[in-house]
Structures are given as C-alpha cells and as structure tokens.
C-alpha positions as a Markdown table, in Angstrom:
| # | Residue | x | y | z |
|---|---|---|---|---|
| 1 | Unk | 6.2 | -10.9 | -15.7 |
| 2 | Unk | 5.8 | -12.6 | -12.3 |
| 3 | Unk | 2.6 | -14.2 | -11.3 |
| 4 | Unk | 0.7 | -12.9 | -8.3 |
| 5 | Unk | 1.5 | -14.7 | -5.1 |
| 6 | Unk | 0.7 | -12.1 | -2.4 |
| 7 | Unk | -2.8 | -11.2 | -1.4 |
| 8 | Unk | -1.8 | -7.5 | -1.4 |
| 9 | Unk | 1.3 | -5.4 | -2.3 |
| 10 | Unk | 1.7 | -2.4 | -0.1 |
| 11 | Unk | 3.8 | 0.4 | -1.6 |
| 12 | Unk | 5.3 | 2.6 | 1.1 |
| 13 | Unk | 7.2 | 1.4 | 4.1 |
| 14 | Unk | 6.6 | 4.4 | 6.3 |
| 15 | Unk | 4.6 | 4.1 | 9.5 |
| 16 | Unk | 1.1 | 3.8 | 8.0 |
| 17 | Unk | 2.1 | 1.6 | 5.1 |
| 18 | Unk | 4.0 | -0.7 | 7.5 |
| 19 | Unk | 1.1 | -0.8 | 9.9 |
| 20 | Unk | -1.4 | -1.7 | 7.1 |
| 21 | Unk | 1.0 | -4.4 | 5.8 |
| 22 | Unk | 1.4 | -5.9 | 9.4 |
| 23 | Unk | -2.4 | -5.8 | 9.9 |
| 24 | Unk | -3.1 | -7.6 | 6.6 |
| 25 | Unk | -0.4 | -10.2 | 7.2 |
| 26 | Unk | -1.7 | -10.8 | 10.7 |
| 27 | Unk | -5.0 | -11.5 | 9.2 |
| 28 | Unk | -3.4 | -14.5 | 7.5 |
| 29 | Unk | -2.6 | -13.0 | 4.1 |
| 30 | Unk | 0.8 | -13.0 | 2.3 |
| 31 | Unk | 1.7 | -9.3 | 1.9 |
| 32 | Unk | 4.6 | -7.8 | -0.1 |
| 33 | Unk | 5.8 | -4.5 | 1.4 |
| 34 | Unk | 7.8 | -2.2 | -0.9 |
| 35 | Unk | 10.1 | 0.7 | 0.2 |
| 36 | Unk | 11.8 | 3.1 | -2.1 |
| 37 | Unk | 15.2 | 2.9 | -0.4 |
| 38 | Unk | 16.9 | -0.5 | -0.9 |
| 39 | Unk | 19.2 | -0.1 | 2.1 |
| 40 | Unk | 16.2 | 0.6 | 4.4 |
| 41 | Unk | 14.3 | -2.4 | 2.9 |
| 42 | Unk | 17.3 | -4.6 | 3.6 |
| 43 | Unk | 17.3 | -3.4 | 7.2 |
| 44 | Unk | 13.6 | -4.1 | 7.6 |
| 45 | Unk | 14.1 | -7.6 | 6.2 |
| 46 | Unk | 17.0 | -8.3 | 8.5 |
| 47 | Unk | 15.4 | -6.9 | 11.7 |
| 48 | Unk | 11.9 | -8.1 | 10.8 |
| 49 | Unk | 10.4 | -4.8 | 12.1 |
| 50 | Unk | 10.4 | -1.2 | 11.3 |
| 51 | Unk | 12.7 | 0.1 | 14.0 |
| 52 | Unk | 12.3 | 3.7 | 12.8 |
| 53 | Unk | 8.5 | 4.0 | 13.0 |
| 54 | Unk | 7.1 | 0.9 | 14.8 |
| 55 | Unk | 10.0 | -0.4 | 16.9 |
| 56 | Unk | 7.9 | -2.6 | 19.2 |
| 57 | Unk | 6.0 | -4.5 | 16.5 |
| 58 | Unk | 7.6 | -7.6 | 14.8 |
| 59 | Unk | 6.7 | -8.5 | 11.3 |
| 60 | Unk | 4.5 | -11.6 | 10.8 |
| 61 | Unk | 6.1 | -14.4 | 8.8 |
| 62 | Unk | 3.7 | -13.7 | 5.9 |
| 63 | Unk | 5.1 | -10.2 | 5.4 |
| 64 | Unk | 7.6 | -10.1 | 2.6 |
| 65 | Unk | 10.0 | -7.2 | 1.9 |
| 66 | Unk | 10.8 | -6.0 | -1.6 |
| 67 | Unk | 13.0 | -3.1 | -2.8 |
| 68 | Unk | 12.3 | -3.5 | -6.5 |
| 69 | Unk | 9.1 | -1.7 | -7.5 |
| 70 | Unk | 8.3 | -3.9 | -10.6 |
| 71 | Unk | 8.7 | -7.1 | -8.5 |
| 72 | Unk | 6.5 | -5.7 | -5.7 |
| 73 | Unk | 3.8 | -4.6 | -8.1 |
| 74 | Unk | 3.7 | -7.9 | -9.9 |
| 75 | Unk | 3.5 | -9.9 | -6.7 |
| 76 | Unk | -0.3 | -9.2 | -6.4 |
| 77 | Unk | -3.3 | -8.1 | -8.3 |
| 78 | Unk | -4.2 | -5.8 | -5.4 |
| 79 | Unk | -1.9 | -2.8 | -5.0 |
| 80 | Unk | -2.2 | -0.6 | -1.9 |
| 81 | Unk | -0.4 | 2.7 | -2.3 |
| 82 | Unk | 0.7 | 4.4 | 0.9 |
| 83 | Unk | 3.2 | 7.0 | -0.1 |
| 84 | Unk | 3.2 | 10.7 | 0.7 |
| 85 | Unk | 0.7 | 12.8 | -1.4 |
| 86 | Unk | 3.6 | 14.6 | -3.1 |
| 87 | Unk | 4.8 | 11.3 | -4.5 |
| 88 | Unk | 1.4 | 9.8 | -5.3 |
| 89 | Unk | 1.0 | 10.7 | -9.0 |
| 90 | Unk | 4.6 | 9.8 | -9.8 |
| 91 | Unk | 4.2 | 6.4 | -8.0 |
| 92 | Unk | 1.1 | 5.7 | -10.1 |
| 93 | Unk | 2.9 | 6.6 | -13.3 |
| 94 | Unk | 5.7 | 4.2 | -12.3 |
| 95 | Unk | 3.5 | 1.3 | -11.4 |
| 96 | Unk | 1.1 | 1.4 | -14.3 |
| 97 | Unk | 3.3 | -0.5 | -16.8 |
| 98 | Unk | 3.8 | -3.3 | -14.2 |
| 99 | Unk | 0.2 | -3.8 | -13.1 |
| 100 | Unk | -1.0 | -7.3 | -13.7 |
| 101 | Unk | -4.1 | -8.0 | -15.9 |
| 102 | Unk | -7.1 | -7.6 | -13.6 |
| 103 | Unk | -5.1 | -5.5 | -11.1 |
| 104 | Unk | -7.0 | -3.3 | -8.7 |
| 105 | Unk | -5.4 | -0.2 | -7.0 |
| 106 | Unk | -6.3 | 1.3 | -3.6 |
| 107 | Unk | -4.6 | 4.0 | -1.6 |
| 108 | Unk | -4.3 | 5.1 | 2.0 |
| 109 | Unk | -2.4 | 8.3 | 1.1 |
| 110 | Unk | -3.9 | 11.3 | 2.8 |
| 111 | Unk | -4.3 | 14.8 | 1.6 |
| 112 | Unk | -4.4 | 16.5 | -1.8 |
| 113 | Unk | -2.0 | 16.7 | -4.7 |
| 114 | Unk | 0.3 | 19.5 | -3.3 |
| 115 | Unk | 0.9 | 21.5 | -6.5 |
| 116 | Unk | -2.6 | 21.4 | -7.9 |
| 117 | Unk | -4.9 | 20.8 | -4.9 |
| 118 | Unk | -6.6 | 18.0 | -6.8 |
| 119 | Unk | -8.2 | 15.1 | -4.9 |
| 120 | Unk | -6.1 | 11.9 | -5.1 |
| 121 | Unk | -9.1 | 10.2 | -6.8 |
| 122 | Unk | -8.7 | 12.6 | -9.7 |
| 123 | Unk | -5.0 | 12.0 | -9.9 |
| 124 | Unk | -5.6 | 8.2 | -9.8 |
| 125 | Unk | -8.2 | 8.4 | -12.6 |
| 126 | Unk | -5.9 | 10.5 | -14.7 |
| 127 | Unk | -2.9 | 8.3 | -14.3 |
| 128 | Unk | -4.6 | 4.9 | -14.4 |
| 129 | Unk | -7.7 | 5.5 | -16.4 |
| 130 | Unk | -11.2 | 4.2 | -15.8 |
| 131 | Unk | -10.6 | 0.5 | -16.6 |
| 132 | Unk | -8.8 | -0.3 | -13.3 |
| 133 | Unk | -11.0 | -0.5 | -10.2 |
| 134 | Unk | -9.9 | 2.1 | -7.7 |
| 135 | Unk | -10.5 | 2.4 | -3.9 |
| 136 | Unk | -9.5 | 4.6 | -1.0 |
| 137 | Unk | -8.9 | 3.4 | 2.6 |
| 138 | Unk | -9.3 | 5.9 | 5.4 |
| 139 | Unk | -9.3 | 6.0 | 9.2 |
| 140 | Unk | -9.8 | 7.2 | 11.8 |
| 141 | Unk | -6.6 | 5.2 | 12.6 |
| 142 | Unk | -3.2 | 5.7 | 14.0 |
| 143 | Unk | -0.4 | 3.6 | 12.6 |
| 144 | Unk | 1.0 | 2.5 | 16.0 |
| 145 | Unk | -2.3 | 1.4 | 17.4 |
| 146 | Unk | -3.1 | -0.5 | 14.2 |
| 147 | Unk | 0.3 | -2.2 | 14.2 |
| 148 | Unk | -0.2 | -3.2 | 17.8 |
| 149 | Unk | -3.5 | -4.9 | 17.0 |
| 150 | Unk | -5.6 | -2.4 | 19.0 |
| 151 | Unk | -9.2 | -1.9 | 18.0 |
| 152 | Unk | -9.6 | 0.7 | 15.2 |
| 153 | Unk | -11.9 | 1.5 | 12.3 |
| 154 | Unk | -11.1 | 1.7 | 8.6 |
| 155 | Unk | -13.5 | 2.8 | 5.9 |
| 156 | Unk | -13.3 | 1.7 | 2.2 |
| 157 | Unk | -14.8 | 3.5 | -0.8 |
| 158 | Unk | -14.4 | 2.2 | -4.3 |
| 159 | Unk | -15.4 | 2.6 | -7.9 |
| 160 | Unk | -16.2 | -1.2 | -7.7 |
| 161 | Unk | -18.5 | -2.6 | -4.9 |
| 162 | Unk | -16.8 | -6.0 | -5.3 |
| 163 | Unk | -13.4 | -4.4 | -4.8 |
| 164 | Unk | -14.6 | -2.5 | -1.7 |
| 165 | Unk | -15.9 | -5.8 | -0.2 |
| 166 | Unk | -12.7 | -7.6 | -1.1 |
| 167 | Unk | -10.6 | -5.0 | 0.7 |
| 168 | Unk | -12.9 | -5.0 | 3.7 |
| 169 | Unk | -12.6 | -8.7 | 3.9 |
| 170 | Unk | -8.8 | -8.5 | 3.8 |
C-alpha cells in the first residue's frame, strides 16, 4: 500500500470536485484528483485544466491527476468524495478496502440517495462504519466562482470536531 503524500484526495473530476481540488491546491496543499474515466484524466493531465467544466482555470502545480482509484485513495488520509449522489454508495464501497489507517472521509456530494431517499450521512455510516471520522462540506458555492478564486463560503460538519477544524484549515 502506498504512503500518504497528498494533503487531500478528491474523488470526482466534475465541475465541483475539480473546483475544490483547485482551491485546496491553491492554498498550498498537494492534492490528488481522481476521475473515473482514464482517457479524461489523461486529457486533464495533459492540458492542466478541466476544459469541459472550467476551461479558464489552470491547475496549480500541486494538483496531481490519477485514474486509478486505489492509488488515489492511498495518496492521502483525507478523502473528499465529490461524485453524483447516484454513485455515492458504490464509491464508498469501492474505496473502503483502500483507505489508509487513520483515514477520514468527507463529501461534497449533494442530494439524497436516489433509490431510497436516504441522507448521504446514513449511506456513509452504513458503508464505512462508525470508526472512520466523517464530514460533509456544503456551500453556498458555485464551482466556477470557487475555481476562479472569488469569495465564497463553505460550511463543514463532522462526526469529529478535530476533523472539521482540519478541513476548515485546508
């Protein structure tokens, strides 16, 4: 298993995941951004921007791209999940075996679990258990404004006060 070398791993290279990864990297942290499509990730790495969602925003040098989920998850003890709500539970199932000892998981996925209407907090607790500190990051934010460095606000709520503070500091 790899050792953690990124401050945060962001899972989901859509507009909001990319914007959060850019913001974290701009704040001086090494960030690993994972996308599910390896061809898309290769394009992001080559162009050093997300042409599809945020074409006017270049990636900071400390933003790394990764197409392999296991490699991305083992790059950091903090994993930020930013996938669509319909993929949230499945993503947590996939990452659980790869989480490092002491890992903490946050998400910025919006909505409810589509088939059941469950809150994502319930899904996360079912999939990951009570031993892993969990947190949710929420706006009001817009991906484009965040990526452009405009003033915005983000709220953090967590099962662990120290994890909430750590995320806020990042």
